[in-house]
Amino acid sequence: MYKEIVVNDTPTETRIAILEDHKLVELMVEAEDGERIVGDIYKGRVGAVLPGMQAAFVDIGTEKSAFLHVSDMRDVTESDDVLVGMDGLEVEEGRRLESPNAPIQDLLTKGQEIIVQVTKEPISTKGPRVTTQISMPGRFLVLVPFSGSVGVSRKIEASEERDRLKEIAREIRPRWGGIIIRTVAEGMSKRQLKRDVKYLSRSWTKIHASADKKKAPALVHREMGLTAGLVRDVFTTDVERLIIDSRRGYREIMGYLRTVAPELRSRVEYYKDRVPVFDAYDIEGEIEKSLRRKVYFKKGGYIVIDHTEALISVDVNTGRYTGKKNQEETILRTNLEAAREIGRQLRLRDIGGIIVIDFIDMASEGNRDKVLQELKRVLARDRARSKVFPIGELGLVRMTRQRVRPTLLHRYTDPCPCCEGTGKVLSLDSIQLMIERAIRRVASSHRDRKLELSVSPEVAVHLLTEREAHLKRLRRETRRNIEVTDDESLEREEFRILSARSGAELAAEIKD
C-alpha cells in the first residue's frame, strides 16, 4: 500500500490529508481560532460532584466545564509528588494504574484542585472530557506518570520482539511512572527508547512544577501543534512522502526530524507550484463529497450516511449496478465494495460513537462472513479504536468507533435554520394551509378588515399563482381584504399577518 501525507498550511488554517493508494482516507483540520485541546493538561477546580452519575464537572477555563467520570480517575488522594510513591509497582502488561473502586464522592469534593488531561474535544452541547490518568506521548513510547505499568502495542505481533521491548521498557521506566511502547518502536534500540523517556521525563517535571505555581483553572501544558503532532504520531517508515506547501512548516518538520528520525528527512518535500496543493492531489473534491449524504461507487452502488442524536446509520444500495451473474453474486460484490468505502468514510469524516450498517440482505452465511471480515480488515488501518459486532437477526451490523473530535460534518456545517437539522421542510401546500388557519383565527379575534400577509418570495409566488383560487375563497369567507407581499428576510416557513391600518402584527400569538 502506497501511503503519503499532504499538508496545506496557511496563516488561518492547517489541513493534513492522509492518502492510501492515492485515495483520501483521513483529514485533520486546525483553524487559527479553533485550536485542538485533546492532550492538553490543565489544573482544574471541581465545580460539582454528581454521585448519581458517578461523575464530576471540572472548571478548566474553557467555555463549558469538563466532564470527569470515575472510570477516568486514578486515586487523587495519593501524593502527587512526581519523585515518590510509585516505585516498584507491578501491574498486568498494558494496563494503567487501576481506577479506584471508591465512589466519586469519596474521591473528590467541590472546590478541590486537580490535574487533568483532555481526552475528547467539546462536541455540540457537551464540554470536553478529561481524565486524571495523565499520559505523555513521545515518538516511540508513551510515558504514564503515577503508574507502574509496562505495555507493548498490540500491533507488534512477533512474540520475541514484544518480549525484547517489554524488557527494555522495564529497564528504562522511571520509578514514578509507567511506559507503553508504541508500534513505531518495533526494531528500535534501547538507546533510542531511553532518549524518548529522558525527553518526556523532563517535560513532565516542568509540567508538574508549572502546576504547583498556578492557580486553577489554568493551562499547564499544551499538546504539540497539528503539524508537529502529525510527524510524531503518523509520519513513520511506511509513509513514502510528506508534501507541505508552507516554508515555515517545512522547516519545523525538518528540524524535528533532525532530532528524532533523521532517516525520514529525505521523504519530506516542499511544495512550490502555483496550483494549490490540495487541488493538485484532487483532495478538495473529496472533501466536498465527504459532506454529502450519498457516496457513490464506480460500478453504480452507493451508501447513505445519516446522523441522528443517538447513532449514525449507514444504508447500502445496489443503485444501477446489476452485475453480470446471479443476484447473490451482485449483492456480495456491492456489499464488499460498501464495506471498503464505509471503512474509508468513517475515517475521513471522523465519525464516532454507535454506528449501525444495513448491508443488502444475503442468503449465504459464508457471504455474510466475507463482508464482515472485509469491514474489519479495512478498519484495522484506522488509528481510532473500533469494535464490530456480528450480524444480528435483523441483518444489521453494529459497531462502535472511538470519538475524540467533532465529525467533519460538524466542523464544516451548521444546522439549517429552516429545518433545524432534520433535513426536511414543510411543503408549500402545508405552509399555505398553516397560513389559512392563522388568518381565520385572526379574523375571529380582530376587527381589522384589511390585512397584510408577509411571506417569503417562494411562498408568495405559490399563493398568487398555484393557489390563487384558494386565496380568493379565503378572502370571501373571512370577509377580509388580504394583500400578499414578499419579504426576502423571511425563511420558507415564516410569515407575518399585519394590520394594514396600524401595522401591528396580529398573528404572533396564534401561529400553529
Coordinates of C-alpha atoms in Angstrom, one line a residue:
M1 CA 0.0 0.0 0.0
Y2 CA 1.4 3.4 -1.1
K3 CA 0.9 6.0 1.7
E4 CA 1.6 9.7 1.6
I5 CA 0.7 12.8 3.6
V6 CA -0.2 16.2 2.1
V7 CA -0.2 19.3 4.3
N8 CA -1.9 22.6 3.4
D9 CA -0.6 25.1 5.9
T10 CA -1.9 28.7 5.8
P11 CA -1.9 31.5 8.5
T12 CA -5.6 30.8 9.2
E13 CA -5.8 27.1 8.9
T14 CA -3.8 23.9 8.8
R15 CA -5.1 20.9 6.9
I16 CA -3.5 17.5 6.8
A17 CA -4.6 14.8 4.4
I18 CA -3.5 11.2 4.6
L19 CA -3.7 9.2 1.3
E20 CA -3.6 5.5 0.8
D21 CA -3.1 4.3 -2.7
H22 CA -3.8 7.9 -3.8
K23 CA -7.2 8.0 -2.1
L24 CA -8.0 10.4 0.7
V25 CA -8.7 8.4 3.9
E26 CA -8.2 10.9 6.7
L27 CA -8.4 14.6 7.1
M28 CA -7.3 16.7 10.1
V29 CA -8.1 20.4 10.4
E30 CA -6.9 23.0 12.8
A31 CA -8.2 26.6 12.4
E32 CA -6.3 29.5 13.9
D33 CA -9.2 30.4 16.1
G34 CA -10.2 26.9 17.0
E35 CA -7.1 25.0 18.3
R36 CA -7.4 21.4 19.4
I37 CA -7.3 20.8 23.1
V38 CA -7.0 17.0 23.2
G39 CA -3.8 16.1 25.1
D40 CA -3.7 19.5 26.8
I41 CA -3.1 19.3 30.6
Y42 CA -4.9 21.7 33.0
K43 CA -5.0 22.5 36.6
G44 CA -8.8 22.5 37.2
R45 CA -11.2 23.1 40.1
V46 CA -14.0 20.7 40.8
G47 CA -17.3 22.6 40.3
A48 CA -19.8 19.9 41.1
V49 CA -19.8 16.2 42.2
L50 CA -22.7 14.1 41.0
P51 CA -22.9 10.8 42.9
G52 CA -25.9 9.6 40.8
M53 CA -23.8 9.8 37.6
Q54 CA -20.5 8.9 39.4
A55 CA -19.0 11.9 37.6
A56 CA -17.8 15.4 38.3
F57 CA -17.7 18.7 36.4
V58 CA -14.3 20.4 36.4
D59 CA -13.7 24.1 35.6
I60 CA -10.6 24.1 33.4
G61 CA -11.1 27.6 32.0
T62 CA -12.9 26.5 28.8
E63 CA -16.4 27.8 27.8
K64 CA -18.1 24.6 29.1
S65 CA -16.9 22.7 32.2
A66 CA -15.1 19.5 31.6
F67 CA -16.7 16.1 32.3
L68 CA -14.8 13.6 34.5
H69 CA -16.1 10.1 35.1
V70 CA -14.9 8.0 38.0
S71 CA -13.6 5.4 35.5
D72 CA -11.2 8.0 34.2
M73 CA -9.7 8.6 37.6
R74 CA -6.7 7.4 39.5
D75 CA -6.8 7.8 43.2
V76 CA -6.1 11.5 43.5
T77 CA -5.9 11.2 47.3
E78 CA -2.4 9.8 46.8
S79 CA 0.6 12.1 46.8
D80 CA 1.1 13.9 43.6
D81 CA 4.9 14.1 44.3
V82 CA 6.5 13.0 41.0
L83 CA 9.5 11.7 42.8
V84 CA 7.9 9.3 45.2
G85 CA 5.1 6.9 45.6
M86 CA 5.1 4.6 42.6
D87 CA 8.5 2.8 42.6
G88 CA 8.3 -0.9 42.1
L89 CA 4.6 -1.1 41.4
E90 CA 3.9 -4.1 39.1
V91 CA 0.7 -4.4 37.1
E92 CA -0.5 -6.5 34.3
E93 CA 1.0 -5.8 30.9
G94 CA -0.6 -2.9 29.0
R95 CA -2.7 -1.7 31.9
R96 CA -2.6 1.7 33.5
L97 CA -2.9 2.2 37.3
E98 CA -6.4 0.8 38.2
S99 CA -9.2 3.3 38.6
P100 CA -10.3 3.5 42.2
N101 CA -13.2 1.3 43.4
A102 CA -14.4 4.0 45.7
P103 CA -17.4 6.2 44.7
I104 CA -16.5 9.6 43.2
Q105 CA -18.0 11.4 46.2
D106 CA -15.3 9.8 48.4
L107 CA -12.5 10.9 46.0
L108 CA -13.5 14.5 45.1
T109 CA -15.0 17.5 46.8
K110 CA -16.4 20.7 45.4
G111 CA -13.6 23.3 45.1
Q112 CA -10.8 20.7 45.1
E113 CA -7.9 21.4 42.6
I114 CA -6.8 18.5 40.4
I115 CA -4.6 18.0 37.4
V116 CA -6.5 16.6 34.4
Q117 CA -5.8 15.9 30.7
V118 CA -8.3 16.4 27.9
T119 CA -9.3 13.1 26.1
K120 CA -12.2 14.4 24.0
E121 CA -12.9 17.7 22.4
P122 CA -16.1 19.6 23.2
I123 CA -18.8 18.3 20.9
S124 CA -22.1 20.1 20.3
T125 CA -23.6 20.9 23.7
K126 CA -21.1 18.8 25.6
G127 CA -17.9 20.1 27.2
P128 CA -14.5 18.4 26.9
R129 CA -14.0 15.0 28.6
V130 CA -11.0 14.7 30.9
T131 CA -9.0 12.2 32.9
T132 CA -6.7 12.3 35.8
Q133 CA -4.7 9.4 34.3
I134 CA -2.1 11.6 32.6
S135 CA -0.2 10.3 29.6
M136 CA 2.8 11.9 27.7
P137 CA 3.1 10.6 24.1
G138 CA 6.6 10.5 22.6
R139 CA 7.7 9.2 19.2
F140 CA 8.4 5.6 20.3
L141 CA 6.6 5.3 23.6
V142 CA 4.0 6.9 25.9
L143 CA 5.0 7.9 29.5
V144 CA 2.3 7.4 32.1
P145 CA 3.0 9.3 35.3
F146 CA 1.7 7.7 38.6
S147 CA 1.6 4.3 37.0
G148 CA 3.9 1.3 37.2
S149 CA 2.6 -0.3 34.0
V150 CA 4.7 -1.7 31.2
G151 CA 2.8 -2.3 27.9
V152 CA 3.5 -3.0 24.3
S153 CA 1.3 -2.1 21.3
R154 CA -0.9 -5.0 20.2
K155 CA 0.1 -4.2 16.6
I156 CA 3.6 -5.5 17.3
E157 CA 2.7 -9.2 16.8
A158 CA 6.1 -11.0 16.9
S159 CA 6.4 -12.5 20.4
E160 CA 10.2 -12.2 20.5
E161 CA 10.1 -8.5 19.6
R162 CA 7.4 -7.9 22.2
D163 CA 9.4 -9.6 24.9
R164 CA 12.5 -7.6 23.9
L165 CA 10.7 -4.3 24.0
K166 CA 9.0 -5.2 27.3
E167 CA 12.3 -5.9 28.9
I168 CA 13.8 -2.6 27.7
A169 CA 10.7 -0.8 29.0
R170 CA 11.2 -2.3 32.5
E171 CA 14.8 -1.2 32.5
I172 CA 14.3 2.4 31.4
R173 CA 11.0 3.0 33.2
P174 CA 11.2 5.9 35.7
R175 CA 10.4 4.8 39.2
W176 CA 7.4 7.2 39.3
G177 CA 5.8 6.2 36.0
G178 CA 4.9 3.6 33.5
I179 CA 5.7 3.0 29.8
I180 CA 3.6 1.9 26.9
I181 CA 5.6 1.0 23.8
R182 CA 4.2 2.3 20.5
T183 CA 4.0 0.4 17.2
V184 CA 6.7 2.6 15.6
A185 CA 9.2 1.4 18.2
E186 CA 9.4 -2.0 16.6
G187 CA 13.1 -2.7 15.9
M188 CA 14.3 0.3 17.8
S189 CA 17.3 0.2 20.1
K190 CA 17.4 0.7 23.9
R191 CA 19.3 3.9 23.3
Q192 CA 16.6 5.4 21.1
L193 CA 13.8 4.5 23.6
K194 CA 15.8 5.8 26.5
R195 CA 16.2 9.1 24.7
D196 CA 12.5 9.3 24.4
V197 CA 12.0 8.6 28.1
K198 CA 14.6 11.2 29.1
Y199 CA 12.8 13.9 27.0
L200 CA 9.4 13.0 28.3
S201 CA 10.6 12.9 31.9
R202 CA 12.0 16.4 31.6
S203 CA 8.7 17.6 30.1
W204 CA 6.6 16.1 32.9
T205 CA 8.9 17.6 35.6
K206 CA 8.3 21.0 34.0
I207 CA 4.6 20.4 33.8
H208 CA 4.3 19.4 37.4
A209 CA 6.4 22.4 38.6
S210 CA 4.2 24.7 36.5
A211 CA 1.0 23.3 38.0
D212 CA 2.3 23.9 41.5
K213 CA 2.8 27.6 40.7
K214 CA -0.5 28.2 39.0
K215 CA -4.0 28.7 40.5
A216 CA -6.9 26.8 39.0
P217 CA -8.3 27.0 36.4
A218 CA -5.1 27.2 34.3
L219 CA -3.5 25.5 31.3
V220 CA -0.2 23.9 32.3
H221 CA 0.8 22.1 29.1
R222 CA -0.3 22.4 25.5
E223 CA 0.0 19.4 23.3
M224 CA 2.1 19.7 20.1
G225 CA 0.6 21.6 17.2
L226 CA -1.1 19.7 14.4
T227 CA 1.9 19.5 12.1
A228 CA 4.4 18.5 14.8
G229 CA 2.0 16.0 16.3
L230 CA 1.5 14.5 12.8
V231 CA 5.2 13.9 12.5
R232 CA 5.3 12.3 15.9
D233 CA 2.2 10.1 15.5
V234 CA 1.7 9.4 11.8
F235 CA 4.9 10.0 9.8
T236 CA 6.5 6.6 10.1
T237 CA 8.6 4.5 7.8
D238 CA 5.6 3.2 6.0
V239 CA 4.9 6.7 4.6
E240 CA 6.5 7.2 1.3
R241 CA 6.2 11.0 1.1
L242 CA 5.2 14.0 3.1
I243 CA 4.4 17.1 1.0
I244 CA 3.9 20.5 2.6
D245 CA 3.2 23.9 1.0
S246 CA 4.5 26.1 3.8
R247 CA 8.1 27.1 4.2
R248 CA 7.7 27.7 7.9
G249 CA 6.0 24.2 8.3
Y250 CA 8.7 22.6 6.2
R251 CA 11.4 24.0 8.4
E252 CA 9.6 23.0 11.6
I253 CA 9.2 19.4 10.3
M254 CA 12.8 19.1 9.2
G255 CA 14.1 20.5 12.5
Y256 CA 12.0 18.0 14.5
L257 CA 13.1 15.1 12.3
R258 CA 16.8 16.0 12.6
T259 CA 16.5 15.0 16.3
V260 CA 14.0 12.1 16.3
A261 CA 14.2 10.5 12.9
P262 CA 16.9 11.8 10.5
E263 CA 16.3 8.9 8.2
L264 CA 12.9 10.3 7.2
R265 CA 14.1 13.8 6.2
S266 CA 14.6 12.7 2.6
R267 CA 10.9 11.9 2.3
V268 CA 9.8 15.5 3.1
E269 CA 9.0 17.7 0.1
Y270 CA 8.4 21.5 0.0
Y271 CA 5.6 22.1 -2.5
K272 CA 6.2 25.3 -4.6
D273 CA 3.8 25.0 -7.6
R274 CA 1.1 27.7 -8.2
V275 CA -1.7 25.2 -8.3
P276 CA -2.9 24.8 -4.6
V277 CA -1.5 21.5 -3.2
F278 CA -5.0 20.1 -2.3
D279 CA -6.2 20.8 -5.9
A280 CA -3.0 19.1 -7.3
Y281 CA -3.8 15.9 -5.4
D282 CA -7.6 16.0 -6.0
I283 CA -8.3 16.4 -2.3
E284 CA -10.6 19.4 -2.4
G285 CA -13.2 17.5 -4.4
E286 CA -13.0 14.5 -2.0
I287 CA -13.6 16.9 1.0
E288 CA -16.7 18.3 -0.7
K289 CA -18.0 14.8 -1.4
S290 CA -17.5 13.8 2.3
L291 CA -20.2 16.3 3.3
R292 CA -22.9 14.6 1.2
R293 CA -25.3 12.0 2.5
K294 CA -24.8 9.7 -0.5
V295 CA -21.5 8.2 -1.6
Y296 CA -21.5 6.5 -5.0
F297 CA -19.3 3.6 -6.1
K298 CA -17.7 3.3 -9.5
K299 CA -20.0 0.4 -10.5
G300 CA -23.2 2.2 -9.5
G301 CA -24.0 1.1 -5.9
Y302 CA -24.0 3.7 -3.2
I303 CA -24.3 4.2 0.6
V304 CA -26.4 6.7 2.5
I305 CA -25.0 8.1 5.8
D306 CA -27.4 9.7 8.2
H307 CA -26.6 11.4 11.5
T308 CA -29.0 11.1 14.4
E309 CA -28.8 12.2 18.0
A310 CA -28.1 8.6 19.3
L311 CA -26.2 7.0 16.4
I312 CA -25.0 7.0 12.8
S313 CA -26.9 4.9 10.3
V314 CA -25.4 3.6 7.0
D315 CA -27.6 2.1 4.3
V316 CA -26.2 0.1 1.4
N317 CA -27.9 0.1 -2.0
T318 CA -27.1 -1.5 -5.4
G319 CA -28.3 1.5 -7.3
R320 CA -28.0 1.0 -11.0
Y321 CA -25.4 -1.8 -10.6
T322 CA -27.0 -5.1 -11.9
G323 CA -23.9 -7.3 -12.2
K324 CA -23.1 -10.0 -14.7
K325 CA -24.0 -13.2 -12.8
N326 CA -26.7 -14.1 -10.3
Q327 CA -28.3 -11.8 -7.8
E328 CA -26.4 -13.2 -4.8
E329 CA -23.1 -12.5 -6.5
T330 CA -24.2 -8.9 -7.4
I331 CA -25.2 -8.3 -3.8
L332 CA -22.0 -9.7 -2.5
R333 CA -19.8 -7.5 -4.7
T334 CA -21.9 -4.4 -3.7
N335 CA -21.6 -5.2 0.0
L336 CA -17.8 -5.9 -0.3
E337 CA -17.3 -2.5 -2.1
A338 CA -19.6 -0.9 0.5
A339 CA -17.5 -2.4 3.4
R340 CA -14.4 -0.8 2.0
E341 CA -16.0 2.5 1.4
I342 CA -17.6 2.6 4.8
G343 CA -14.3 2.0 6.5
R344 CA -12.8 4.9 4.5
Q345 CA -15.7 7.2 5.1
L346 CA -15.7 6.6 8.9
R347 CA -12.0 7.7 9.0
L348 CA -12.4 10.5 6.6
R349 CA -15.5 12.0 8.2
D350 CA -14.1 11.2 11.7
I351 CA -17.4 9.5 12.7
G352 CA -17.5 8.1 16.2
G353 CA -20.0 6.6 18.6
I354 CA -22.6 3.9 17.8
I355 CA -22.8 3.0 14.1
V356 CA -25.5 0.8 12.5
I357 CA -24.9 -0.6 9.0
D358 CA -27.7 -2.0 6.9
F359 CA -25.9 -4.2 4.2
I360 CA -28.1 -5.7 1.5
D361 CA -29.5 -9.0 2.7
M362 CA -27.5 -12.1 1.7
A363 CA -28.8 -15.6 1.7
S364 CA -25.4 -17.2 2.2
E365 CA -23.9 -17.2 5.7
G366 CA -20.4 -17.5 4.1
N367 CA -21.0 -14.3 2.1
R368 CA -22.1 -12.5 5.3
D369 CA -18.9 -13.5 6.9
K370 CA -16.8 -12.3 3.9
V371 CA -18.4 -8.9 4.2
L372 CA -17.9 -8.7 7.9
Q373 CA -14.2 -9.7 7.6
E374 CA -13.7 -7.1 4.8
L375 CA -15.1 -4.4 7.1
K376 CA -12.8 -5.5 9.9
R377 CA -9.8 -5.6 7.6
V378 CA -10.3 -2.0 6.4
L379 CA -10.9 -0.8 10.0
A380 CA -7.6 -2.4 11.1
R381 CA -5.8 0.6 9.3
D382 CA -7.8 3.1 11.4
R383 CA -5.9 4.9 14.2
A384 CA -9.1 5.2 16.2
R385 CA -10.3 2.2 18.1
S386 CA -13.3 0.4 16.8
K387 CA -15.3 -2.8 17.6
V388 CA -17.5 -4.7 15.1
F389 CA -20.2 -7.0 16.4
P390 CA -21.6 -10.0 14.4
I391 CA -24.5 -9.5 12.1
G392 CA -27.7 -9.6 14.1
E393 CA -31.1 -11.2 13.5
L394 CA -32.3 -8.2 11.5
G395 CA -29.3 -8.4 9.2
L396 CA -27.7 -5.2 10.7
V397 CA -24.0 -4.8 11.6
R398 CA -23.5 -2.8 14.8
M399 CA -20.2 -1.3 15.6
T400 CA -18.6 1.4 17.7
R401 CA -15.7 3.8 16.9
Q402 CA -13.7 5.9 19.2
R403 CA -14.9 9.5 19.2
V404 CA -12.3 12.1 20.0
R405 CA -13.1 15.2 17.9
P406 CA -16.3 16.6 16.3
T407 CA -17.1 15.0 12.9
L408 CA -16.1 16.6 9.6
L409 CA -19.7 17.4 9.0
H410 CA -19.9 19.2 12.4
R411 CA -16.7 21.2 11.7
Y412 CA -17.7 22.4 8.2
T413 CA -21.5 22.9 8.5
D414 CA -24.2 24.5 10.7
P415 CA -27.7 23.1 11.1
C416 CA -30.1 24.5 8.5
P417 CA -32.1 27.5 10.1
C418 CA -35.2 26.3 8.2
C419 CA -35.3 22.6 9.1
E420 CA -33.1 22.8 12.2
G421 CA -31.1 19.8 11.1
T422 CA -33.9 17.4 10.2
G423 CA -33.2 17.7 6.5
K424 CA -36.9 18.3 5.9
V425 CA -39.0 21.5 5.5
L426 CA -42.8 21.9 5.2
S427 CA -44.2 21.6 1.7
L428 CA -45.6 24.8 0.1
D429 CA -49.1 23.3 0.4
S430 CA -48.6 22.7 4.1
I431 CA -47.4 26.2 4.6
Q432 CA -50.5 27.5 2.7
L433 CA -52.8 25.6 5.0
M434 CA -51.0 26.8 8.1
I435 CA -51.4 30.4 6.9
E436 CA -55.1 29.9 6.1
R437 CA -55.7 28.6 9.7
A438 CA -53.8 31.6 11.1
I439 CA -55.8 34.1 9.1
R440 CA -59.1 32.5 10.1
R441 CA -58.0 32.9 13.8
V442 CA -57.0 36.5 13.2
A443 CA -60.4 37.2 11.6
S444 CA -62.2 35.7 14.5
S445 CA -60.4 37.8 17.1
H446 CA -59.6 41.1 15.4
R447 CA -61.8 43.6 13.6
D448 CA -59.3 44.8 11.1
R449 CA -60.8 44.4 7.6
K450 CA -57.6 44.9 5.7
L451 CA -54.7 42.5 6.4
E452 CA -51.2 42.3 5.0
L453 CA -49.7 38.8 4.7
S454 CA -45.9 38.9 4.5
V455 CA -44.2 35.7 3.4
S456 CA -41.0 34.5 1.7
P457 CA -40.8 35.1 -2.0
E458 CA -41.2 31.4 -2.7
V459 CA -44.4 31.2 -0.7
A460 CA -45.7 34.4 -2.2
V461 CA -45.3 33.0 -5.8
H462 CA -47.1 29.8 -4.7
L463 CA -50.0 31.7 -3.1
L464 CA -50.5 34.1 -6.0
T465 CA -50.2 31.5 -8.8
E466 CA -50.8 27.9 -7.8
R467 CA -53.2 28.7 -5.0
E468 CA -54.9 31.9 -6.3
A469 CA -58.3 30.3 -6.1
H470 CA -57.8 29.3 -2.5
L471 CA -56.7 32.8 -1.6
K472 CA -59.9 34.3 -3.3
R473 CA -62.1 31.9 -1.3
L474 CA -60.3 32.7 1.9
R475 CA -60.9 36.5 1.3
R476 CA -64.6 35.8 0.7
E477 CA -65.2 33.5 3.6
T478 CA -63.3 35.7 6.2
R479 CA -64.6 39.0 4.6
R480 CA -61.1 40.3 4.8
N481 CA -59.0 42.2 2.2
I482 CA -55.8 40.1 2.2
E483 CA -52.8 41.7 0.5
V484 CA -49.8 39.3 -0.1
T485 CA -46.3 40.8 0.0
D486 CA -42.9 39.1 -0.3
D487 CA -40.1 39.6 2.2
E488 CA -36.7 38.2 1.5
S489 CA -35.7 38.3 5.1
L490 CA -38.3 35.6 6.0
E491 CA -37.5 31.9 5.8
R492 CA -39.7 29.5 3.9
E493 CA -41.9 28.6 6.9
E494 CA -42.1 32.1 8.4
F495 CA -44.9 34.5 7.8
R496 CA -46.4 37.7 9.4
I497 CA -50.0 38.9 9.4
L498 CA -50.2 42.7 9.9
S499 CA -52.9 45.2 10.3
A500 CA -52.8 47.4 7.2
R501 CA -54.2 50.3 9.3
S502 CA -51.9 50.2 12.3
G503 CA -49.0 48.0 11.2
A504 CA -49.4 45.8 14.3
E505 CA -48.6 42.1 14.0
L506 CA -51.7 40.1 14.6
A507 CA -50.6 36.5 14.2
A508 CA -47.8 36.4 16.8
E509 CA -49.8 34.6 19.4
I510 CA -51.9 32.3 17.2
K511 CA -49.4 30.6 14.8
D512 CA -49.5 26.8 14.7

